PDB file of C-alpha atoms in Angstrom:
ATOM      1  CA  UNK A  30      92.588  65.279 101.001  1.00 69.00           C
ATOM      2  CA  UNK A  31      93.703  69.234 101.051  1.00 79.00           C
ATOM      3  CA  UNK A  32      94.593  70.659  97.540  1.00 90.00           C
ATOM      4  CA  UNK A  33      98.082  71.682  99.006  1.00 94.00           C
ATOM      5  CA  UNK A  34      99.950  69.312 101.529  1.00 93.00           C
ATOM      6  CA  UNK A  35     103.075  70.473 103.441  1.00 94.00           C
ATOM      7  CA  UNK A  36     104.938  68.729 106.158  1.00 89.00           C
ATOM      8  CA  UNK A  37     104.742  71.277 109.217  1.00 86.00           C
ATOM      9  CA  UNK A  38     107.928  70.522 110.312  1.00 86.00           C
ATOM     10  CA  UNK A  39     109.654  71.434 112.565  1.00 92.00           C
ATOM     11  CA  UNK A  40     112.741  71.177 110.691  1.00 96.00           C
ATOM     12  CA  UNK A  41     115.916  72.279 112.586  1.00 97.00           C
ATOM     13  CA  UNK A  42     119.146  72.000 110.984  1.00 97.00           C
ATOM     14  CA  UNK A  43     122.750  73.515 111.238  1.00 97.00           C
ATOM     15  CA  UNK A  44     124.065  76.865 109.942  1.00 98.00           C
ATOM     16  CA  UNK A  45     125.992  76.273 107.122  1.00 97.00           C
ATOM     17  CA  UNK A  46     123.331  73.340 105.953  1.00 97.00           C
ATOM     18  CA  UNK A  47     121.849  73.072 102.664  1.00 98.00           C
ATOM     19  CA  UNK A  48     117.761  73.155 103.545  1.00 97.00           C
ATOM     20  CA  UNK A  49     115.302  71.148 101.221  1.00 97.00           C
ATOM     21  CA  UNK A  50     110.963  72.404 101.417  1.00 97.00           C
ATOM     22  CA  UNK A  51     108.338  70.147  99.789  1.00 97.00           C
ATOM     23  CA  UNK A  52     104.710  70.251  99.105  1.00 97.00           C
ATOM     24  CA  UNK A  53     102.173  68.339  97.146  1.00 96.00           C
ATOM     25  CA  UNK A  54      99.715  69.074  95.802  1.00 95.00           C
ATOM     26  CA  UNK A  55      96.544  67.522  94.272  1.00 94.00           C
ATOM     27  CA  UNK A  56      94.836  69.848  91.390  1.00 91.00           C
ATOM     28  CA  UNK A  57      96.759  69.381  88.235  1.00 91.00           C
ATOM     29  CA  UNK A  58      95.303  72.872  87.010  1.00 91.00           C
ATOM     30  CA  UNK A  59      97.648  75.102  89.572  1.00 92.00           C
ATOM     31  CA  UNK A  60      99.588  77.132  87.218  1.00 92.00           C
ATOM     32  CA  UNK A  61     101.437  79.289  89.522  1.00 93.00           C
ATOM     33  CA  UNK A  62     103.592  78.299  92.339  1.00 95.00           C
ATOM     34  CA  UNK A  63     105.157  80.620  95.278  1.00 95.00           C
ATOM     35  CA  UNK A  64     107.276  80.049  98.495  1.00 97.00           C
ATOM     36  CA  UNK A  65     106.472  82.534 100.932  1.00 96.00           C
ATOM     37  CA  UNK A  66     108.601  83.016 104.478  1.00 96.00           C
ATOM     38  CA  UNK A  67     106.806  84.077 107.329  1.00 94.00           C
ATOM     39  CA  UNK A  68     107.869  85.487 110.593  1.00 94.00           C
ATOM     40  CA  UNK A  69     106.549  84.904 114.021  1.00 89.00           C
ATOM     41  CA  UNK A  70     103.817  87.228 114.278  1.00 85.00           C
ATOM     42  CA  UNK A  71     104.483  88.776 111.100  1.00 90.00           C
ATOM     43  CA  UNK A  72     102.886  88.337 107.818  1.00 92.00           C
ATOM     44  CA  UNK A  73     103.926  86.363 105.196  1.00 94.00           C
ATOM     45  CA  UNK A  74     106.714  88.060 102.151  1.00 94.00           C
ATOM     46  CA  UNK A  75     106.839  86.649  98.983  1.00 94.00           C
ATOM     47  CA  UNK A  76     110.512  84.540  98.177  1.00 95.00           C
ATOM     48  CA  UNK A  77     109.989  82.809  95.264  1.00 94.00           C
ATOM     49  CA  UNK A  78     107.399  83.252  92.232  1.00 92.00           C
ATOM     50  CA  UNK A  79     107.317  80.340  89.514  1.00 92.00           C
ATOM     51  CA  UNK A  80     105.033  79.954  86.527  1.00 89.00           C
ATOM     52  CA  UNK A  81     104.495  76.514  85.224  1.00 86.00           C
ATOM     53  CA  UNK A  82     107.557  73.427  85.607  1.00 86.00           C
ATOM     54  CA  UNK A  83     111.429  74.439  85.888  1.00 87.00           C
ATOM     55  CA  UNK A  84     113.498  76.024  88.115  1.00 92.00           C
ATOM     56  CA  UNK A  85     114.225  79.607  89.079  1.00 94.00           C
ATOM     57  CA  UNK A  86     117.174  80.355  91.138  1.00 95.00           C
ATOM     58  CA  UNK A  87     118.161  83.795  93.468  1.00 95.00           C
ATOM     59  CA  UNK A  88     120.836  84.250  95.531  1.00 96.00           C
ATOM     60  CA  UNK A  89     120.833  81.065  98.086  1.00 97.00           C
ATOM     61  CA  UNK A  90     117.303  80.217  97.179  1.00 97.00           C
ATOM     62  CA  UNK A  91     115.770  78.326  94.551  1.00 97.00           C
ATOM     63  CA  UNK A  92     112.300  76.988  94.065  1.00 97.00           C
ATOM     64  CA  UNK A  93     111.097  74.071  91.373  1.00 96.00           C
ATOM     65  CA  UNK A  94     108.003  72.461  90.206  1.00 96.00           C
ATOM     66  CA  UNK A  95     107.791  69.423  88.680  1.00 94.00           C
ATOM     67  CA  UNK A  96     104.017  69.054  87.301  1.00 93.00           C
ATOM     68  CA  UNK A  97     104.313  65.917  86.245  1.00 92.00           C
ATOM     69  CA  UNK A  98     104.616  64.915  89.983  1.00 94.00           C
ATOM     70  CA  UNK A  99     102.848  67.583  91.593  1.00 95.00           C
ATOM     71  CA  UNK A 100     105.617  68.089  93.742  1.00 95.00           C
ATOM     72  CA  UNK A 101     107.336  71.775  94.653  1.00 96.00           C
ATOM     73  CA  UNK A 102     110.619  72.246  96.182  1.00 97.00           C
ATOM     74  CA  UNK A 103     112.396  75.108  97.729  1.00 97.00           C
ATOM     75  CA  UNK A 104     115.901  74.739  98.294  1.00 97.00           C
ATOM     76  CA  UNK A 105     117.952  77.251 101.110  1.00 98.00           C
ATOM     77  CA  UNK A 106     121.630  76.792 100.497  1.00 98.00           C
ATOM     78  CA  UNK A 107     124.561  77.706 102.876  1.00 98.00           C
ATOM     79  CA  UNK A 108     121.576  78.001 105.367  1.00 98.00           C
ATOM     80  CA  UNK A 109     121.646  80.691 108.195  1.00 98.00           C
ATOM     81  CA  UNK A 110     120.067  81.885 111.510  1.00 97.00           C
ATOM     82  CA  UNK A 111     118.003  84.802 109.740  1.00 96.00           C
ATOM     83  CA  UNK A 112     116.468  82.194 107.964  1.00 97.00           C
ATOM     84  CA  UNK A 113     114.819  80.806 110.958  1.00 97.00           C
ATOM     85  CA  UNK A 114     110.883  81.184 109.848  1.00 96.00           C
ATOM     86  CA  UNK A 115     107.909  79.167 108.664  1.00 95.00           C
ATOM     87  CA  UNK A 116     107.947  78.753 104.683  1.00 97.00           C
ATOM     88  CA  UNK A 117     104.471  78.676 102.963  1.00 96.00           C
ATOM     89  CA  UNK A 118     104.117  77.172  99.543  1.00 97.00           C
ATOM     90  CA  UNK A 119     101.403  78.455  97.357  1.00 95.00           C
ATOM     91  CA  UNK A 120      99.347  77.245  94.305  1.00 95.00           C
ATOM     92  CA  UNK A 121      96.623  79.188  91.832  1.00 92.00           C
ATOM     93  CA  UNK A 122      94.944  77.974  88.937  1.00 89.00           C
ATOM     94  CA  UNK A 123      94.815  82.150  88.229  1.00 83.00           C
ATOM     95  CA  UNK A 124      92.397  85.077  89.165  1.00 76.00           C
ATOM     96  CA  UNK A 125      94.034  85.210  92.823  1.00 79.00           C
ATOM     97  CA  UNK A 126      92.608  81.969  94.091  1.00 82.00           C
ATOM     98  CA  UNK A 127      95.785  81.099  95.851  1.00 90.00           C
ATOM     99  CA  UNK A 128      95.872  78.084  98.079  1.00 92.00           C
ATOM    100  CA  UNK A 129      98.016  77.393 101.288  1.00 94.00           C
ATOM    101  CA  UNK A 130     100.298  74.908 102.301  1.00 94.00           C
ATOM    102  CA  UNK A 131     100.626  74.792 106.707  1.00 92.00           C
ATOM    103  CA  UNK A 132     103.769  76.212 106.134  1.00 94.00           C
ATOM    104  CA  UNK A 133     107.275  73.915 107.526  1.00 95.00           C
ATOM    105  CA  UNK A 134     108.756  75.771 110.589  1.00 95.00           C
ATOM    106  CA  UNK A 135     112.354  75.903 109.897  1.00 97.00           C
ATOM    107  CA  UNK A 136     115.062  76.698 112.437  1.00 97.00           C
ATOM    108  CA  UNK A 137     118.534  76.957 111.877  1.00 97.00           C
ATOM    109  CA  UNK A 138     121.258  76.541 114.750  1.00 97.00           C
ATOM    110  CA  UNK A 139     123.927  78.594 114.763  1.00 96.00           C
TER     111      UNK A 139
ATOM    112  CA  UNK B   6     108.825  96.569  97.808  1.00 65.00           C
ATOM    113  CA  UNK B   7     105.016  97.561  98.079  1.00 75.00           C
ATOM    114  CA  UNK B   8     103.997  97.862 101.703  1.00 90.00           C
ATOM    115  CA  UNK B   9     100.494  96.939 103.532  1.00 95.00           C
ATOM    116  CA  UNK B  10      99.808  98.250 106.845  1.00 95.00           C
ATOM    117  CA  UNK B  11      97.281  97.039 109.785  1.00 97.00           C
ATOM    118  CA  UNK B  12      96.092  98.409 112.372  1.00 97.00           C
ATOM    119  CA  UNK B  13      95.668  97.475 115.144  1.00 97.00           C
ATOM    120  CA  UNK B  14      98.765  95.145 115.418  1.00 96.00           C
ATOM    121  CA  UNK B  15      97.100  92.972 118.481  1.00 96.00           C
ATOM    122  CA  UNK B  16      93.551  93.700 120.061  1.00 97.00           C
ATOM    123  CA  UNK B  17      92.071  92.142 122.886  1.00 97.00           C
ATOM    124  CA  UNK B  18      88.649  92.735 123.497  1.00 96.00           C
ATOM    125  CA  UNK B  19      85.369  91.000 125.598  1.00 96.00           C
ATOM    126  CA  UNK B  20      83.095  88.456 124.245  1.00 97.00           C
ATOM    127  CA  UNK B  21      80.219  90.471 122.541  1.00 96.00           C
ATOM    128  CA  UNK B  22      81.627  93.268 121.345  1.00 97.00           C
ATOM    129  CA  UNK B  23      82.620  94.435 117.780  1.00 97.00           C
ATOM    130  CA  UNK B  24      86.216  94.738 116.567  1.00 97.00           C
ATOM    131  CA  UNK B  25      87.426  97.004 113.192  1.00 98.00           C
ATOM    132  CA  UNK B  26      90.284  96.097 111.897  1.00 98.00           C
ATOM    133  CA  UNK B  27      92.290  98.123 109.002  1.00 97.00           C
ATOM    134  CA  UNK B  28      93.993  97.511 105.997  1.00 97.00           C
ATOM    135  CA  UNK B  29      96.158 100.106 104.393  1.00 96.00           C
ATOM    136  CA  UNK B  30      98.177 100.084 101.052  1.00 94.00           C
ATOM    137  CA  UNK B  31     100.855 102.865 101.912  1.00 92.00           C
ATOM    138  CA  UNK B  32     102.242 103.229  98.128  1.00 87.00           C
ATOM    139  CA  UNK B  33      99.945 102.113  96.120  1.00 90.00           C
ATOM    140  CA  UNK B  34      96.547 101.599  95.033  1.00 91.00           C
ATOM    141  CA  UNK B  35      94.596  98.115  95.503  1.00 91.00           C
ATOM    142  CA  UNK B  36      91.391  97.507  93.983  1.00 91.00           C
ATOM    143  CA  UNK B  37      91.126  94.410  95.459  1.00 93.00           C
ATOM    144  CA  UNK B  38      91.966  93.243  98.913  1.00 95.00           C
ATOM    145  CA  UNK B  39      92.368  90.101 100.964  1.00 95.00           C
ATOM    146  CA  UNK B  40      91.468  88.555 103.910  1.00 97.00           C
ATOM    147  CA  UNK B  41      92.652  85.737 105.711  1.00 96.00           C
ATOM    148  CA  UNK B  42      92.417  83.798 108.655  1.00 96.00           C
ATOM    149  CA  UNK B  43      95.354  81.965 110.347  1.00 93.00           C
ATOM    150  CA  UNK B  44      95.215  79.361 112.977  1.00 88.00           C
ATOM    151  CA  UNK B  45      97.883  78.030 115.113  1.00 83.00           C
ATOM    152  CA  UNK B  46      99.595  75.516 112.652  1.00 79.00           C
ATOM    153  CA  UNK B  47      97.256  75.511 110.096  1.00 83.00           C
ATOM    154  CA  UNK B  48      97.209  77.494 106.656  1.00 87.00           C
ATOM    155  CA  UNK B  49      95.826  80.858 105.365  1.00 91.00           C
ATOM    156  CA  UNK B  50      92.438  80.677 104.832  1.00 93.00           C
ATOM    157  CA  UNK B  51      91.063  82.810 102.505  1.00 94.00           C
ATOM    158  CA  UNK B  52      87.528  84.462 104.355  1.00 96.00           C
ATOM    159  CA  UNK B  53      86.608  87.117 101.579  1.00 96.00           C
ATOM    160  CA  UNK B  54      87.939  89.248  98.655  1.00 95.00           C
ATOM    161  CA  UNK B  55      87.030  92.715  99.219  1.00 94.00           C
ATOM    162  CA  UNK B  56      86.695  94.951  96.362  1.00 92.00           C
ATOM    163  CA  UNK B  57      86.465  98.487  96.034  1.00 91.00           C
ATOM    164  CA  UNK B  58      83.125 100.555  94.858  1.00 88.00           C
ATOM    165  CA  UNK B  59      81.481  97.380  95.349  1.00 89.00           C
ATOM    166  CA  UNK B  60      80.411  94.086  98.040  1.00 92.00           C
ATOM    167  CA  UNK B  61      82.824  91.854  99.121  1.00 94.00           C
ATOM    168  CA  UNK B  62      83.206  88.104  97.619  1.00 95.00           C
ATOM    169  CA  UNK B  63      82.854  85.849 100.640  1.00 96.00           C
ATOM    170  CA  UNK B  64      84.472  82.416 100.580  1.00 94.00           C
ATOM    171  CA  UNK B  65      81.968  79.314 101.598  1.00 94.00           C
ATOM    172  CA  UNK B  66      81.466  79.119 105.166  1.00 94.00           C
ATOM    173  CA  UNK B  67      82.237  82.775 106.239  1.00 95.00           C
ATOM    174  CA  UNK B  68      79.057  84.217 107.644  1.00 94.00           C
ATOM    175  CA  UNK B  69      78.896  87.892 106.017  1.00 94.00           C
ATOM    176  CA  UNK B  70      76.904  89.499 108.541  1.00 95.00           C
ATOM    177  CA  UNK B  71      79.694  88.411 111.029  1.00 96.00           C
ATOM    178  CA  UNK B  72      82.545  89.427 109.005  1.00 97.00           C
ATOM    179  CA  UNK B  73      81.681  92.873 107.958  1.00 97.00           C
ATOM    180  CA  UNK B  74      83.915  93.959 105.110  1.00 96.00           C
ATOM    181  CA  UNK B  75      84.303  97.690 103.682  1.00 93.00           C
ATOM    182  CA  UNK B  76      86.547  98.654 100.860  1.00 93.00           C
ATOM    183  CA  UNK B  77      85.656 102.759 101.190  1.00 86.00           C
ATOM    184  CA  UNK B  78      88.857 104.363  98.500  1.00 92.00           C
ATOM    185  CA  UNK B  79      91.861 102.505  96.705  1.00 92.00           C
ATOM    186  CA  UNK B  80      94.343 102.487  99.909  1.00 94.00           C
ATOM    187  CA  UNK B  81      91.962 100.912 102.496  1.00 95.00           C
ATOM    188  CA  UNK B  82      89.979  98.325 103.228  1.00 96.00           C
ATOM    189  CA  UNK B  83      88.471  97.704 106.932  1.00 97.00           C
ATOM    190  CA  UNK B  84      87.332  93.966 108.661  1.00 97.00           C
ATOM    191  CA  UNK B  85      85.004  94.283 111.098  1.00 97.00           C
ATOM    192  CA  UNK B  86      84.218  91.273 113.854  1.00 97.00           C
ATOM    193  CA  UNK B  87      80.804  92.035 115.024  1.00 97.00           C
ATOM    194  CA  UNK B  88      79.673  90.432 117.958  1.00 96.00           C
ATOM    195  CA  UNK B  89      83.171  88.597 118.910  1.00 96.00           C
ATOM    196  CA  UNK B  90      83.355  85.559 120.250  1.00 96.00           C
ATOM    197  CA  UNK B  91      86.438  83.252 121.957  1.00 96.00           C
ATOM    198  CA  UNK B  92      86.398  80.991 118.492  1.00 95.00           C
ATOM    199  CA  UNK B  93      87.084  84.700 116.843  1.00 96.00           C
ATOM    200  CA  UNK B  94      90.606  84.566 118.224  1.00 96.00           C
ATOM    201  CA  UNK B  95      92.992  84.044 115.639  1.00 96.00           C
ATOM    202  CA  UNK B  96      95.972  86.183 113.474  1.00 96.00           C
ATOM    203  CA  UNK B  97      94.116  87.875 110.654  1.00 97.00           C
ATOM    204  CA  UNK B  98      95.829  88.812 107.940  1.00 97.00           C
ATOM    205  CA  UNK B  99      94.944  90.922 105.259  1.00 97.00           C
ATOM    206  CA  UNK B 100      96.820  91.328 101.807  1.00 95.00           C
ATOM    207  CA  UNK B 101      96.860  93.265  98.023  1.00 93.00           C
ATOM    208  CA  UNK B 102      97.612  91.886  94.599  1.00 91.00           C
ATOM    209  CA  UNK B 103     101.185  91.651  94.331  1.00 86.00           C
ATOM    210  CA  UNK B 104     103.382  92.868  91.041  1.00 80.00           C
ATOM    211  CA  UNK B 105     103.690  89.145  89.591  1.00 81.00           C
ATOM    212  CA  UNK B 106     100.814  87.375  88.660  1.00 80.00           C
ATOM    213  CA  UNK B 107      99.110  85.399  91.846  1.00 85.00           C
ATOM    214  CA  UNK B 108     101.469  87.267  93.785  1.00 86.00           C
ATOM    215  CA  UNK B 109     100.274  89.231  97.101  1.00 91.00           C
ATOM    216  CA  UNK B 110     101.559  91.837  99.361  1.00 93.00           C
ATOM    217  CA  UNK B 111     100.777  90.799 102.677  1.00 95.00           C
ATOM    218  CA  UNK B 112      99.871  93.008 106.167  1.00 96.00           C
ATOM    219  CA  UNK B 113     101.601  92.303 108.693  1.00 95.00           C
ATOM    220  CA  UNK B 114      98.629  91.027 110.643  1.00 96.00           C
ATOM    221  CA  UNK B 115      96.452  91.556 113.857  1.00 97.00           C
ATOM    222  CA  UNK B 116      96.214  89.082 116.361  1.00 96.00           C
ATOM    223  CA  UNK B 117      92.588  89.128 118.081  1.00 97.00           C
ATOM    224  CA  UNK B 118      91.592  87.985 121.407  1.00 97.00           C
ATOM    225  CA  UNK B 119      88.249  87.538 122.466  1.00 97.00           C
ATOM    226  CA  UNK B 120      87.481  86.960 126.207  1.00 96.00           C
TER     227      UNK B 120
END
């Protein structure tokens, strides 16, 4: 079983649509949680940074853990064409031993 | 934001020879750097951590003598392929500690091509 599981999509949904991104994961001693967006070809930027359970919102995005559940969302509201990318989640227990999710190809339709 | 260069963005090369790839932080200073591996449809995979003034911190399974990591000042850190092979061919990606905790910078990667 991977530490970090992430459908890989592809997920293709209409401008305008509210997108929902999911992982589990498996080690109950991941502290931190990220969403990263990647480009084709392009490395990956940093979207959304969460420490421990709860919610953190910005702008249309917002990201939340529930460790009781092992489950992390990331949630792309009023969805648009620019947001057409592959969106990693990531998981560390600390000292920059970050694991990967496949990343969920997302495209949005204008 | 902090930026991360590579270069070169996309190198193709024949089966045998040895490929250096760079990793820059343009802004700041990185003690420690990253490097990943990226396959089609699969995740980053963490090959080593390289660290400056000192020997890189391979991950299980990556062969050191293969994956040739320097870390020569605080803004660059260099990958070198030796003997490349077809199975070599992937996106490599290198990265910095970010400004949050766990956070990273990322390159924006080279894509290598062995023939």
């Amino acid at each position: 079983q991977k530490e970090v599981e992430q459908d890989p999509g592809p997920l293709s949904v209409p401008e305008g649509a509210i997108v929902s991104l999911n992982c589990t994961y498996s080690n109950s001693a991941f502290q931190y949680f990220m969403w990263y967006r990647q480009y084709s070809r392009k490395g990956p930027e940093l979207l959304m940074y969460t420490y421990s359970s709860g919610n953190k919102e910005d702008g249309r995005f917002t990201a939340q853990v529930d460790k009781s559940s092992k489950y992390i969302s990331l949630f792309i509201r009023d969805s648009q064409p620019s947001d057409s990318a592959t969106y990693l989640c990531a998981t560390s227990t600390g000292y920059q031993k970050v694991t990967f999710g496949t990343g969920t190809k997302l495209q949005v339709i204008p | 934001g902090a930026v991360v260069s590579q270069h070169p963005s996309r190198v193709i090369c024949k089966s045998g020879t040895s490929v250096k790839i760079e990793c820059r932080s343009l802004d700041f200073q990185a003690t420690t750097m990253f490097w990943y591996r990226q396959f089609p449809k699969q995740s980053l995979m963490l090959m080593a951590t390289s660290n400056e003034g000192s020997k890189a911190t391979y991950e299980q399974g990556v062969e050191k003598d293969k994956f040739l990591i320097n870390h020569a000042s605080l803004t660059l850190s260099t990958l070198t392929v030796t003997s490349a092979h077809p199975e070599d061919s992937s996106f490599y990606i290198c990265s910095a500690p970010g400004g949050a905790q766990e956070t990273q910078y990322f390159g924006p990667g080279t894509r290598l091509l062995v023939l």
